[in-house]
Short mmCIF file of C-alpha atoms in Angstrom, two decimals:
data_model
loop_
_atom_site.label_atom_id
_atom_site.label_comp_id
_atom_site.label_asym_id
_atom_site.label_seq_id
_atom_site.Cartn_x
_atom_site.Cartn_y
_atom_site.Cartn_z
CA MET A 1065 -1.45 10.39 -17.89
CA TRP A 1066 -3.59 12.34 -15.40
CA LYS A 1067 -2.59 15.78 -14.14
CA TRP A 1068 -3.38 15.93 -10.42
CA LYS A 1069 -3.96 19.40 -8.94
CA GLY A 1070 -2.80 20.81 -12.26
CA GLN A 1071 0.88 20.03 -11.59
CA TYR A 1072 1.57 16.38 -10.64
CA SER A 1073 1.69 13.86 -13.50
CA ILE A 1074 0.17 10.51 -12.51
CA ASN A 1075 0.44 7.51 -14.84
CA TYR A 1076 -2.33 4.92 -14.81
CA LEU A 1077 -3.15 1.79 -16.80
CA VAL A 1078 -6.66 0.85 -17.94
CA SER A 1079 -7.55 -2.79 -18.52
CA SER A 1080 -11.00 -4.04 -19.50
CA THR A 1081 -12.67 -7.45 -19.43
CA PRO A 1082 -14.94 -8.09 -22.45
CA ASN A 1083 -17.31 -10.45 -20.64
CA SER A 1084 -17.74 -8.47 -17.41
CA HIS A 1085 -21.25 -7.82 -16.10
CA PRO A 1086 -22.53 -4.37 -17.17
CA ASP A 1087 -23.40 -3.49 -13.56
CA SER A 1088 -19.98 -4.48 -12.18
CA PRO A 1089 -18.11 -1.54 -10.63
CA PRO A 1090 -14.58 -0.61 -11.76
CA LEU A 1091 -11.63 -1.87 -9.72
CA LEU A 1092 -8.85 0.55 -8.78
CA LEU A 1093 -5.58 -1.19 -7.82
CA VAL A 1094 -3.44 0.91 -5.46
CA HIS A 1095 0.15 -0.22 -4.95
CA GLY A 1096 2.42 0.29 -1.96
CA PHE A 1097 5.45 2.55 -1.58
CA GLY A 1098 8.14 2.19 -4.22
CA ALA A 1099 6.13 -0.01 -6.56
CA SER A 1100 5.72 2.45 -9.45
CA ILE A 1101 7.11 5.69 -10.84
CA PRO A 1102 5.44 9.13 -11.15
CA LEU A 1103 3.08 8.64 -8.23
CA TYR A 1104 5.94 8.53 -5.74
CA ASN A 1105 8.33 11.22 -6.85
CA PRO A 1106 6.72 14.52 -7.95
CA ALA A 1107 9.30 17.17 -7.06
CA GLY A 1108 8.44 19.37 -4.11
CA TYR A 1109 5.54 17.25 -2.83
CA SER A 1110 5.34 16.57 0.92
CA TYR A 1111 3.97 13.07 1.33
CA THR A 1112 1.17 12.32 3.78
CA MET A 1113 -1.36 9.50 3.99
CA GLU A 1114 -4.14 12.05 3.81
CA GLY A 1115 -2.65 13.38 0.56
CA TRP A 1116 -2.55 9.88 -0.94
CA ALA A 1117 -6.18 9.30 0.04
CA GLN A 1118 -7.19 12.61 -1.53
CA LEU A 1119 -5.36 11.63 -4.73
CA ILE A 1120 -7.47 8.45 -4.88
CA LEU A 1121 -10.72 10.35 -4.31
CA ASP A 1122 -9.83 12.98 -6.90
CA PHE A 1123 -8.92 10.25 -9.40
CA LEU A 1124 -12.27 8.54 -8.84
CA ASP A 1125 -14.10 11.84 -9.20
CA GLU A 1126 -12.24 13.20 -12.24
CA VAL A 1127 -11.21 10.06 -14.16
CA VAL A 1128 -13.20 6.96 -13.18
CA LYS A 1129 -16.50 8.78 -12.54
CA LYS A 1130 -18.18 5.63 -11.22
CA PRO A 1131 -18.54 3.99 -7.79
CA THR A 1132 -15.41 1.85 -7.51
CA VAL A 1133 -13.97 -1.07 -5.53
CA LEU A 1134 -10.56 -0.11 -4.13
CA ILE A 1135 -7.88 -2.82 -3.88
CA GLY A 1136 -4.72 -1.79 -2.03
CA ASN A 1137 -1.51 -3.27 -0.68
CA SER A 1138 0.54 -2.02 2.29
CA VAL A 1139 0.34 1.80 2.52
CA GLY A 1140 -1.85 1.59 -0.60
CA SER A 1141 -4.36 -0.31 1.56
CA LEU A 1142 -4.22 2.38 4.24
CA ALA A 1143 -4.74 5.11 1.64
CA CYS A 1144 -7.83 3.19 0.45
CA VAL A 1145 -9.15 2.92 4.03
CA ILE A 1146 -8.72 6.68 4.54
CA ALA A 1147 -10.37 7.41 1.19
CA ALA A 1148 -13.33 5.14 2.01
CA SER A 1149 -13.75 6.72 5.46
CA GLU A 1150 -13.91 10.19 3.90
CA SER A 1151 -16.15 9.27 0.98
CA SER A 1152 -19.66 8.02 0.36
CA GLN A 1153 -20.74 4.99 -1.64
CA THR A 1154 -21.11 7.32 -4.63
CA LEU A 1155 -17.31 7.00 -5.00
CA VAL A 1156 -16.25 3.86 -3.11
CA ARG A 1157 -18.41 0.71 -3.21
CA GLY A 1158 -16.05 -1.82 -1.68
CA LEU A 1159 -12.57 -2.40 -0.24
CA VAL A 1160 -9.97 -5.13 -0.59
CA LEU A 1161 -6.97 -4.83 1.75
CA LEU A 1162 -3.79 -6.83 1.20
CA ASN A 1163 -1.60 -6.68 4.32
CA CYS A 1164 -2.74 -3.19 5.32
CA ALA A 1165 -0.09 -0.89 6.80
CA GLY A 1166 -0.61 0.81 10.14
CA GLY A 1167 0.83 4.10 8.91
CA MET A 1168 3.04 5.76 6.33
CA ASN A 1169 6.00 4.67 8.44
CA ASN A 1170 6.68 2.63 11.58
CA LYS A 1171 6.19 5.59 13.94
CA ALA A 1172 2.45 4.90 13.64
CA ILE A 1173 2.67 1.63 15.58
CA VAL A 1174 3.04 2.64 19.22
CA ASP A 1175 1.64 -0.48 20.92
CA ASP A 1176 3.91 -3.15 19.42
CA TRP A 1177 6.84 -4.10 21.66
CA ARG A 1178 9.03 -4.66 18.59
CA ILE A 1179 8.54 -1.09 17.41
CA LYS A 1180 8.91 0.31 20.93
CA LEU A 1181 12.35 -1.27 21.13
CA LEU A 1182 13.27 0.38 17.83
CA PHE A 1183 11.89 3.86 18.59
CA PRO A 1184 15.27 5.41 19.56
CA LEU A 1185 16.78 4.00 16.35
CA LEU A 1186 13.84 5.25 14.24
CA TRP A 1187 14.20 8.80 15.57
CA PHE A 1188 17.96 8.65 15.01
CA ILE A 1189 17.39 7.54 11.42
CA ASP A 1190 14.96 10.47 10.99
CA PHE A 1191 17.69 12.83 12.20
CA LEU A 1192 20.26 11.34 9.80
CA LEU A 1193 17.90 11.48 6.82
CA LYS A 1194 17.36 15.20 7.36
CA GLN A 1195 21.07 15.71 6.66
CA ARG A 1196 21.13 15.77 2.84
CA PRO A 1197 24.60 14.22 2.26
CA ILE A 1198 23.87 11.37 4.69
CA ALA A 1199 20.40 10.78 3.24
CA SER A 1200 21.85 10.65 -0.27
CA ALA A 1201 24.51 8.12 0.74
CA ILE A 1202 21.94 5.89 2.49
CA PHE A 1203 19.56 6.10 -0.46
CA GLU A 1204 22.27 5.32 -3.02
CA ARG A 1205 23.28 2.23 -1.07
CA GLY A 1206 19.68 1.18 -0.55
CA LYS A 1207 18.79 1.23 -4.24
CA GLN A 1208 21.65 -1.03 -5.31
CA ARG A 1209 20.41 -4.21 -6.97
CA GLU A 1210 21.86 -6.57 -4.35
CA THR A 1211 20.46 -4.52 -1.47
CA LEU A 1212 17.01 -4.42 -3.07
CA ARG A 1213 17.16 -8.15 -3.78
CA ASN A 1214 17.94 -8.91 -0.13
CA ILE A 1215 15.09 -6.67 1.06
CA LEU A 1216 12.65 -8.33 -1.33
CA LEU A 1217 13.79 -11.79 -0.25
CA SER A 1218 13.00 -10.81 3.34
CA ILE A 1219 9.39 -9.79 2.55
CA TYR A 1220 8.49 -12.39 -0.10
CA ALA A 1221 7.77 -15.87 1.22
CA ASN A 1222 7.86 -17.30 -2.30
CA LYS A 1223 11.53 -16.66 -3.10
CA GLU A 1224 11.03 -17.63 -6.75
CA SER A 1225 9.01 -14.44 -7.22
CA VAL A 1226 12.11 -12.37 -6.49
CA ASP A 1227 13.72 -12.28 -9.93
CA GLU A 1228 15.63 -9.64 -11.89
CA THR A 1229 12.41 -8.25 -13.34
CA LEU A 1230 11.00 -7.52 -9.87
CA VAL A 1231 14.27 -5.96 -8.72
CA GLU A 1232 14.22 -3.63 -11.73
CA ILE A 1233 10.53 -2.76 -11.19
CA ILE A 1234 11.40 -1.56 -7.68
CA ARG A 1235 14.72 -0.01 -8.68
CA GLU A 1236 13.43 2.06 -11.61
CA PRO A 1237 11.43 4.61 -9.54
CA ALA A 1238 14.46 5.10 -7.26
CA ASN A 1239 16.42 6.45 -10.23
CA GLU A 1240 13.82 9.07 -11.15
CA GLU A 1241 14.22 12.75 -10.33
CA GLY A 1242 12.82 13.54 -6.89
CA ALA A 1243 13.06 9.96 -5.63
CA LEU A 1244 15.40 10.86 -2.75
CA ASP A 1245 13.08 13.64 -1.58
CA ALA A 1246 10.11 11.28 -1.76
CA PHE A 1247 11.96 8.64 0.26
CA VAL A 1248 12.98 11.13 2.99
CA SER A 1249 9.49 12.66 3.11
CA ILE A 1250 7.83 9.27 3.58
CA VAL A 1251 10.25 7.88 6.16
CA THR A 1252 10.48 11.05 8.28
CA GLY A 1253 6.96 12.45 7.79
CA PRO A 1254 3.88 12.05 9.98
CA PRO A 1255 2.56 8.47 9.98
CA GLY A 1256 -1.01 9.56 9.30
CA PRO A 1257 -4.31 8.12 10.57
CA ASN A 1258 -4.36 4.65 12.08
CA PRO A 1259 -6.72 2.19 10.31
CA VAL A 1260 -7.98 1.01 13.71
CA GLU A 1261 -9.50 4.46 14.26
CA LEU A 1262 -11.09 4.61 10.80
CA MET A 1263 -12.68 1.19 10.35
CA PRO A 1264 -15.75 1.77 12.59
CA SER A 1265 -16.94 4.43 10.12
CA ILE A 1266 -16.75 2.06 7.11
CA SER A 1267 -19.83 -0.05 6.30
CA ILE A 1268 -19.15 -1.03 2.67
CA PRO A 1269 -18.19 -4.64 1.78
CA LEU A 1270 -14.62 -5.37 2.87
CA LEU A 1271 -12.32 -8.28 2.01
CA VAL A 1272 -9.09 -8.60 4.01
CA LEU A 1273 -6.33 -10.89 2.73
CA TRP A 1274 -3.23 -11.25 4.91
CA GLY A 1275 0.00 -13.09 4.22
CA ASP A 1276 1.08 -14.83 7.42
CA GLU A 1277 4.83 -14.44 6.76
CA ASP A 1278 4.92 -10.65 6.53
CA PRO A 1279 7.77 -9.08 8.56
CA PHE A 1280 6.53 -5.50 7.90
CA THR A 1281 2.90 -5.85 9.03
CA PRO A 1282 2.86 -9.18 10.89
CA LEU A 1283 -0.42 -10.89 11.57
CA ASP A 1284 0.44 -10.98 15.29
CA GLY A 1285 1.13 -7.22 15.36
CA PRO A 1286 -1.51 -4.71 16.55
CA VAL A 1287 -2.89 -3.95 13.07
CA GLY A 1288 -2.99 -7.62 12.04
CA LYS A 1289 -4.69 -8.59 15.30
CA TYR A 1290 -7.23 -5.82 14.90
CA PHE A 1291 -8.26 -6.85 11.39
CA SER A 1292 -8.41 -10.51 12.50
CA SER A 1293 -10.85 -9.52 15.24
CA LEU A 1294 -13.19 -7.71 12.83
CA LEU A 1295 -14.48 -10.98 11.43
CA SER A 1296 -16.51 -11.58 14.59
CA LYS A 1297 -17.56 -7.94 15.01
CA LEU A 1298 -18.63 -6.63 11.60
CA SER A 1299 -20.92 -8.40 9.14
CA ASN A 1300 -19.48 -6.53 6.13
CA VAL A 1301 -15.98 -8.01 6.65
CA LYS A 1302 -14.48 -11.22 5.25
CA LEU A 1303 -10.92 -12.20 6.17
CA THR A 1304 -8.60 -14.91 4.90
CA VAL A 1305 -5.10 -15.64 6.15
CA LEU A 1306 -2.87 -16.72 3.27
CA LYS A 1307 -0.41 -19.37 4.42
CA GLY A 1308 3.19 -19.07 3.33
CA VAL A 1309 2.71 -15.59 1.87
CA GLY A 1310 4.64 -12.38 2.59
CA HIS A 1311 3.99 -8.63 2.47
CA CYS A 1312 2.86 -8.43 -1.19
CA PRO A 1313 0.37 -11.31 -1.60
CA HIS A 1314 -0.77 -10.28 -5.10
CA ASP A 1315 2.78 -10.70 -6.43
CA ASP A 1316 4.11 -13.27 -3.95
CA ARG A 1317 1.37 -15.86 -4.56
CA PRO A 1318 -1.17 -14.34 -6.99
CA GLU A 1319 -3.03 -17.63 -7.45
CA LEU A 1320 -3.93 -17.68 -3.74
CA VAL A 1321 -5.17 -14.09 -3.91
CA HIS A 1322 -7.28 -14.80 -7.01
CA GLU A 1323 -8.75 -17.89 -5.33
CA LYS A 1324 -10.30 -15.65 -2.64
CA LEU A 1325 -10.69 -12.34 -4.46
CA LEU A 1326 -12.50 -13.41 -7.63
CA PRO A 1327 -15.36 -15.34 -5.93
CA TRP A 1328 -15.84 -12.45 -3.48
CA LEU A 1329 -16.10 -9.96 -6.34
CA ALA A 1330 -18.53 -12.25 -8.18
CA GLU A 1331 -20.72 -12.76 -5.12
CA THR A 1332 -20.69 -9.14 -3.91
CA PHE A 1333 -20.61 -7.14 -7.15
CA ASN A 1334 -21.77 -9.52 -9.93
CA PHE A 1335 -18.35 -9.82 -11.55
#
């Protein structure tokens, strides 16, 4: 347990590899929204992408205390990008992005025709979620097991990965105190910096892995297209499209992620 800013309790898990190279940097795995507990529901906290990035930097500075490779998924990826853009190599040595989000919510993506069509609906949903009774009713329905299962089936290409254990992993944080406030804050809050604006300032080694069946951050969307184009523009970037993989590659098809991630870590950082 780490106490962030003296008031927010953040759980973290430490795992070590006995045979790792002594010069290998630590890896910090940063999950996406809803994937764990205390990080996403401290009471009274207003969620922003900049706040998440600062949490990562403070954790590296106060707990890890070594230059670290950040590995993030979804908004966790974006938080890692922001952290890397605001840090030096004394804290962040490398980045691995798994289906990086374009913002904390869909209001960040202004140049995708699919989102443009949904803008009136998104603003209407924001309005509804600011009415506490309505927000509570929506949230209660959304965290039901069958609803969560259907959402997960829509974002996982490998349907066998969507089992009762996964449903409970996602459902558990939604039952914690402050979960409703966290949900409303994230959906209605400012989307935060766009990764497209931040990447030119990042020169550390970067591995991008992208599931090609992701409905949330599709490869043919503006963010996916941008990261695909980096391969020919920046020498520090490696990109692999993972076929038949959804929004959470590390859990959807972990063997495909390991196939690309582990050799890259070995080659770049002597793992």
